JSON list of C-alpha atoms in Angstrom, two decimals:
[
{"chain": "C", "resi": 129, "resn": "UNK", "atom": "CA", "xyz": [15.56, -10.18, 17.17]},
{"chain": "C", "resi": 130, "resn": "UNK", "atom": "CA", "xyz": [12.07, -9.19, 15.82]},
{"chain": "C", "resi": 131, "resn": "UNK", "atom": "CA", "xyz": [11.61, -5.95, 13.95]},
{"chain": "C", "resi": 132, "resn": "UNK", "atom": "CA", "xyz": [8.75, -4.01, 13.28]},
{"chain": "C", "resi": 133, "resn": "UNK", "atom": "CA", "xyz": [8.54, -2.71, 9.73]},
{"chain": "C", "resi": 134, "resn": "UNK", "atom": "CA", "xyz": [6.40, -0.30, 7.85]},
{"chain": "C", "resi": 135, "resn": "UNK", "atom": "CA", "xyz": [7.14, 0.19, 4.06]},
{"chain": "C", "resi": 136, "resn": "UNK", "atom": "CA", "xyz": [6.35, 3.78, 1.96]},
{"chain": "C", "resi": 137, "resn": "UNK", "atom": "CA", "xyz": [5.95, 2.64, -1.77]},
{"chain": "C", "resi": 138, "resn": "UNK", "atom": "CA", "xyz": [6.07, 5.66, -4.02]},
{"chain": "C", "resi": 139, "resn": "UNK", "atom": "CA", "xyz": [5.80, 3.94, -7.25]},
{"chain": "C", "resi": 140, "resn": "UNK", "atom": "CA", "xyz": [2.77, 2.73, -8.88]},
{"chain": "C", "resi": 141, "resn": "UNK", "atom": "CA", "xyz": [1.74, -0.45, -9.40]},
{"chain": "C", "resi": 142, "resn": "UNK", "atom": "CA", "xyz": [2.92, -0.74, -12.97]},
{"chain": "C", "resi": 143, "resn": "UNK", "atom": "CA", "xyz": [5.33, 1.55, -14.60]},
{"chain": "C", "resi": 144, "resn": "UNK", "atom": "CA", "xyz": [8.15, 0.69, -12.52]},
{"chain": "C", "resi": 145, "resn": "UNK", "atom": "CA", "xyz": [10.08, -1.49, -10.24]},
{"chain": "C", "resi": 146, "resn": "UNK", "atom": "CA", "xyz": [9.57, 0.17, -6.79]},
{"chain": "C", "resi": 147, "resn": "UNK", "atom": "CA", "xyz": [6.18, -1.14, -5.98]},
{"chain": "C", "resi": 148, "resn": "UNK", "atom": "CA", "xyz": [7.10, -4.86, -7.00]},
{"chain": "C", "resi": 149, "resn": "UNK", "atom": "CA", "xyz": [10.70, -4.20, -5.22]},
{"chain": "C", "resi": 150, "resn": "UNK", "atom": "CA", "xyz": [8.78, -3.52, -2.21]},
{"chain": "C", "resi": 151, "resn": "UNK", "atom": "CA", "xyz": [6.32, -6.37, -2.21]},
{"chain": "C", "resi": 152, "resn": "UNK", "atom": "CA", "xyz": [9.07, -8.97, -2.43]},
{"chain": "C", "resi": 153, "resn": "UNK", "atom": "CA", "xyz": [10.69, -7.17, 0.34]},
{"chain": "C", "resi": 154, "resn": "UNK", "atom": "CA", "xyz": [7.57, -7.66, 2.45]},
{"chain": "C", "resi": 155, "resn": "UNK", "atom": "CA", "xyz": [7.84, -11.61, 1.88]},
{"chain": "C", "resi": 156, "resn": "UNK", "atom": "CA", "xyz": [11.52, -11.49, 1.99]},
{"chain": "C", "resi": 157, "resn": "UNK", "atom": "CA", "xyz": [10.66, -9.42, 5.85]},
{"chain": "C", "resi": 158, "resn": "UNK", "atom": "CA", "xyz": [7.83, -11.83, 6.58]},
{"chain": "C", "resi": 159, "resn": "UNK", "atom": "CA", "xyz": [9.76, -14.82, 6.08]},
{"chain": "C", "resi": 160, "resn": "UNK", "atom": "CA", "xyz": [12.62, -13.72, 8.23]},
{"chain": "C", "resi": 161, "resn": "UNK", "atom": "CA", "xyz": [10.33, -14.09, 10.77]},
{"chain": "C", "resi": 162, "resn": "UNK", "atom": "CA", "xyz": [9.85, -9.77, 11.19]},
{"chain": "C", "resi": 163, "resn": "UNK", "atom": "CA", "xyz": [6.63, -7.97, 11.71]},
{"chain": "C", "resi": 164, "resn": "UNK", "atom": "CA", "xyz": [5.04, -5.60, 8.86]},
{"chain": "C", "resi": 165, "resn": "UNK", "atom": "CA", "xyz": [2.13, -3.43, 10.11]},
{"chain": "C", "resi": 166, "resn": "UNK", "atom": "CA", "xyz": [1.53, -1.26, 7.91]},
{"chain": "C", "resi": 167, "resn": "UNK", "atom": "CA", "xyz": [1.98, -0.25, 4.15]},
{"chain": "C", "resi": 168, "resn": "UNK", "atom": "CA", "xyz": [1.53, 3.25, 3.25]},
{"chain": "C", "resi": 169, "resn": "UNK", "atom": "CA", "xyz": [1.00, 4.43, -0.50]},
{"chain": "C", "resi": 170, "resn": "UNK", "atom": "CA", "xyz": [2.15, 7.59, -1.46]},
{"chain": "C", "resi": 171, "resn": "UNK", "atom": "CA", "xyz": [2.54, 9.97, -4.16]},
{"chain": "C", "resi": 172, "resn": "UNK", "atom": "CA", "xyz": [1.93, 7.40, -7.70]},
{"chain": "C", "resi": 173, "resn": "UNK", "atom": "CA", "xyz": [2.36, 4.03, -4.92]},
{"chain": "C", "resi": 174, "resn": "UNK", "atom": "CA", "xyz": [-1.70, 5.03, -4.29]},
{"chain": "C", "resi": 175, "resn": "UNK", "atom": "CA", "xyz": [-2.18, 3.55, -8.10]},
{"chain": "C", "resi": 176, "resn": "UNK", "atom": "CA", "xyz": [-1.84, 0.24, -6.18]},
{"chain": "C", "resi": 177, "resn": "UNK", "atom": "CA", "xyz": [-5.57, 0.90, -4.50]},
{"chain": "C", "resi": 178, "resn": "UNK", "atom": "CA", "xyz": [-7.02, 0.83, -7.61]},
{"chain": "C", "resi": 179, "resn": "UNK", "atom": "CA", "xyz": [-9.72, -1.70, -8.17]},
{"chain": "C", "resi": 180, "resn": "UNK", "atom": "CA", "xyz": [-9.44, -0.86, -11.74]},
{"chain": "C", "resi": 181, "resn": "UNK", "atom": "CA", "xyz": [-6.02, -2.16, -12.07]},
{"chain": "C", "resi": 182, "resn": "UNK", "atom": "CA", "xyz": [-6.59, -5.43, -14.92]},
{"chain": "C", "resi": 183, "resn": "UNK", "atom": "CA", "xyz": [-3.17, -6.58, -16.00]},
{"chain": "C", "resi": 184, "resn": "UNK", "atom": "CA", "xyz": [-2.70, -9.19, -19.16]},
{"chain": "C", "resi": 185, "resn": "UNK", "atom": "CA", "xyz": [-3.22, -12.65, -17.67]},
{"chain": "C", "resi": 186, "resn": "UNK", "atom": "CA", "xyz": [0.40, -13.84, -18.50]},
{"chain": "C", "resi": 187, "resn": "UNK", "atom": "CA", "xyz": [1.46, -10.50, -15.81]},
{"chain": "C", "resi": 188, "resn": "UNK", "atom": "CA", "xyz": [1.75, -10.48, -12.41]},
{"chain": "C", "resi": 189, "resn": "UNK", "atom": "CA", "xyz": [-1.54, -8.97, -10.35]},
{"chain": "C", "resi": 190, "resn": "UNK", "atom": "CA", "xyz": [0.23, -6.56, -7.65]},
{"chain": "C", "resi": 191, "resn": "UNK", "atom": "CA", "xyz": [-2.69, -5.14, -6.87]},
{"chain": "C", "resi": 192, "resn": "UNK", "atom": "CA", "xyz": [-4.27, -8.58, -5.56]},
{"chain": "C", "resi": 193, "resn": "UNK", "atom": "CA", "xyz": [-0.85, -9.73, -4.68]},
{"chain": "C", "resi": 194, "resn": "UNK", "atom": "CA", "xyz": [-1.34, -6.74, -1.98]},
{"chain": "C", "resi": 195, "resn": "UNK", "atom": "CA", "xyz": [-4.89, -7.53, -0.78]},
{"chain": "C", "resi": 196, "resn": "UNK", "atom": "CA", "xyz": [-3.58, -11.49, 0.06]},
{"chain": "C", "resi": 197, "resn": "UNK", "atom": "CA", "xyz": [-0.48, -10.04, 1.70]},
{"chain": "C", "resi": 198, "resn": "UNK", "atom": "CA", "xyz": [-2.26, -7.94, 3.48]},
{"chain": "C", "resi": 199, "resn": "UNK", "atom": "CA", "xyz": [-5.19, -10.58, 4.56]},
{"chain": "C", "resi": 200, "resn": "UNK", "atom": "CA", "xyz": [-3.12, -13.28, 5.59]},
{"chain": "C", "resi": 201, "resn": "UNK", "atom": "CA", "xyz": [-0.52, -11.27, 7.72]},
{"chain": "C", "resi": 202, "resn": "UNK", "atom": "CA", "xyz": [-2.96, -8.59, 9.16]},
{"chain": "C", "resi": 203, "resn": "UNK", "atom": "CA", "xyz": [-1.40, -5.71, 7.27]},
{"chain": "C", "resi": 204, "resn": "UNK", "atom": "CA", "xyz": [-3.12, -2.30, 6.65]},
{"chain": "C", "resi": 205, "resn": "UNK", "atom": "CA", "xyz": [-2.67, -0.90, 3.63]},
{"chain": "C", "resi": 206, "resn": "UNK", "atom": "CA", "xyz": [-2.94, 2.81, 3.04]},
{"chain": "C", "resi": 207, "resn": "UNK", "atom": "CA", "xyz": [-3.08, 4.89, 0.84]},
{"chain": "C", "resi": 208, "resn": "UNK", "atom": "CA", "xyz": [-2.34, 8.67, 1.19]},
{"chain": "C", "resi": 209, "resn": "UNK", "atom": "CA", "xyz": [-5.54, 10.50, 0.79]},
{"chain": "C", "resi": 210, "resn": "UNK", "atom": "CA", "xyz": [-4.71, 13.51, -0.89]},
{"chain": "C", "resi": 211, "resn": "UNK", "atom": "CA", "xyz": [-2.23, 12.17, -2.67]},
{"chain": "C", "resi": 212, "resn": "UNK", "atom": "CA", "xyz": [-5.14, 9.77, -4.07]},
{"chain": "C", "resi": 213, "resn": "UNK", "atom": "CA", "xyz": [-8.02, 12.19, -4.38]},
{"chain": "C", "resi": 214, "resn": "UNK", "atom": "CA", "xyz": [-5.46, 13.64, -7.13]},
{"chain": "C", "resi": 215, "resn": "UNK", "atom": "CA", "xyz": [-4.69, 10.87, -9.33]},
{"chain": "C", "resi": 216, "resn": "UNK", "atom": "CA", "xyz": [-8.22, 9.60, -8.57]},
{"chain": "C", "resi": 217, "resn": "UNK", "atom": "CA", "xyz": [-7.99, 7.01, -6.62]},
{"chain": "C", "resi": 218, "resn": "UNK", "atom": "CA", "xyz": [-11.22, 7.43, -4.21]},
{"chain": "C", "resi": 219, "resn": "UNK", "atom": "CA", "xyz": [-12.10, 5.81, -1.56]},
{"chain": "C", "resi": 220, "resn": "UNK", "atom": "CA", "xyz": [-16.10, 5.39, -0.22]},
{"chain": "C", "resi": 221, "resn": "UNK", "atom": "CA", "xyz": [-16.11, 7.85, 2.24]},
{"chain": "C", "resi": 222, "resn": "UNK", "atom": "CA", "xyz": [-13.98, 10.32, 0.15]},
{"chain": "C", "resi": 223, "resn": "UNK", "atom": "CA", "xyz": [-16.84, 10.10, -2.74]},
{"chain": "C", "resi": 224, "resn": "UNK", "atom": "CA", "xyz": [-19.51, 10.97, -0.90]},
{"chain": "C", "resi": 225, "resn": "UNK", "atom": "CA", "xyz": [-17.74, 14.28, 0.57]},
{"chain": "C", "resi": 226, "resn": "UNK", "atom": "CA", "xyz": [-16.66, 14.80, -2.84]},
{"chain": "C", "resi": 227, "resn": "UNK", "atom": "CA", "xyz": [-19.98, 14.16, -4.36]},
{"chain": "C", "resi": 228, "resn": "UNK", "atom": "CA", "xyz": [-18.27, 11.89, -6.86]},
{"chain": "C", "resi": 229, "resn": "UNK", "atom": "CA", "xyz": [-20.19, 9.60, -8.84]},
{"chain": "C", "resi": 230, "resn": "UNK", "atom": "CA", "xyz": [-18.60, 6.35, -7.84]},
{"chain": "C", "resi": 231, "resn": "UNK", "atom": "CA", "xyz": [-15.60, 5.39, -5.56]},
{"chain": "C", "resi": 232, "resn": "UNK", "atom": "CA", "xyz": [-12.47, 2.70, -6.81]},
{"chain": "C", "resi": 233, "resn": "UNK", "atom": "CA", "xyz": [-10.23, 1.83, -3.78]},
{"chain": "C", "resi": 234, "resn": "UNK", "atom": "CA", "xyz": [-9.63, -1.65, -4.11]},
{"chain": "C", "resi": 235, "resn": "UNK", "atom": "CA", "xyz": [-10.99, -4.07, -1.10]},
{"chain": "C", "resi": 236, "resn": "UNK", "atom": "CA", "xyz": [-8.54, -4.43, 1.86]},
{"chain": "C", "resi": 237, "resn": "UNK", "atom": "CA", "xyz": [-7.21, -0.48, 1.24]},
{"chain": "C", "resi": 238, "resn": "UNK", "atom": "CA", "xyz": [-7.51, 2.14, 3.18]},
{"chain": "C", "resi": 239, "resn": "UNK", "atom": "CA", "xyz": [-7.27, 5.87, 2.98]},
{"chain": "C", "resi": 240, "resn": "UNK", "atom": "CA", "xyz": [-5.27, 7.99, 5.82]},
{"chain": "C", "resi": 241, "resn": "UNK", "atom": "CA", "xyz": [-3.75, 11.03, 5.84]},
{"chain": "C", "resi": 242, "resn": "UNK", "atom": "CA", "xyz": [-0.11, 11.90, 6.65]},
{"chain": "C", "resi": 243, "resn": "UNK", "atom": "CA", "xyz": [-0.72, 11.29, 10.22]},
{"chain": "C", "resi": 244, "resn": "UNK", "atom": "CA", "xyz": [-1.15, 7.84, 9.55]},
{"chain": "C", "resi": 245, "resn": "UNK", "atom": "CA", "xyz": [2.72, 7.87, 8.30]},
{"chain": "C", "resi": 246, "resn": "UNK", "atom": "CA", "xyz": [3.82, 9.70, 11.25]},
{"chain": "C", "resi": 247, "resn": "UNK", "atom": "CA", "xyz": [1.97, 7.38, 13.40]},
{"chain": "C", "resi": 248, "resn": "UNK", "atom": "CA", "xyz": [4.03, 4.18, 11.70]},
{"chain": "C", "resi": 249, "resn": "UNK", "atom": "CA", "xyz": [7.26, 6.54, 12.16]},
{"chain": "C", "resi": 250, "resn": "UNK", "atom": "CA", "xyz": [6.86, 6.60, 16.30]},
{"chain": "C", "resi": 251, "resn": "UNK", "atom": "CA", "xyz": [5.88, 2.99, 16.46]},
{"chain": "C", "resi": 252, "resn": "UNK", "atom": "CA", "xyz": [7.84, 1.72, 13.88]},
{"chain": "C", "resi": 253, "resn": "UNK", "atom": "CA", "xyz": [11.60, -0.71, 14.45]},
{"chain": "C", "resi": 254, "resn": "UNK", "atom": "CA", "xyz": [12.46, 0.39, 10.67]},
{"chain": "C", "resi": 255, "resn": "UNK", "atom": "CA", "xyz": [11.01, 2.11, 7.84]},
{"chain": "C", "resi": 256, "resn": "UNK", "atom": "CA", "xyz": [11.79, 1.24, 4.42]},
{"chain": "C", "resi": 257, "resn": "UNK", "atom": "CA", "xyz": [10.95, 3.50, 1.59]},
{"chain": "C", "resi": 258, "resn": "UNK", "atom": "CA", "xyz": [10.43, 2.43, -2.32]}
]
């Protein structure tokens, strides 16, 4: 049986384990042969939007690692906007209302409020928080 999953990551992209935990859930889910729509970044997880993420070249690049995922399965990836806007993380759209000098969500991210999350939680098999 086919499930439909949505994953919450709460921790950022470097710093600790959730985030990578819940990436190599998302291949370990894909590869079962299970459907992920949706990815939704919350609280520090929005540090993985970052476009100004640059780990050492002997590290792993979550942050890309996301943006394939994402690509090649037909994933959104969100990131909570307030919770961004905080930590600045800022997204296009978000600078200009902002009048911020220059936005840094990474390509392939989005930004979505709460009802974004609610909306995975009504349409959603299982959902799997980190």
């Amino acid at each position: 049986m086919t499930l439909n999953y949505v994953l919450v990551v709460d921790g950022p992209a470097y710093g600790s384990q959730a985030a990578r935990s819940a990436y190599q859930f998302a291949l370990a889910l894909l590869k079962a042969g299970h459907q992920l729509s949706r990815i939704f970044f919350y609280q520090d997880g929005v540090y993985n939007g970052s476009v100004l993420t640059a780990p050492a070249s002997d590290e792993f690049d979550l942050v890309s690692a996301w943006q394939a995922l994402a690509k090649q399965h037909n994933i959104e990836l969100q990131t909570c906007v307030a919770a961004a806007l905080r930590r600045g993380i800022v997204g296009e759209q978000e600078a200009t209302l902002n009048a911020l000098p220059s936005q840094n969500l990474a390509e392939g991210f989005e930004q979505a409020g709460l009802g974004g999350l609610a909306e995975s939680l009504l349409t959603a098999d299982r959902v799997i928080q980190f």
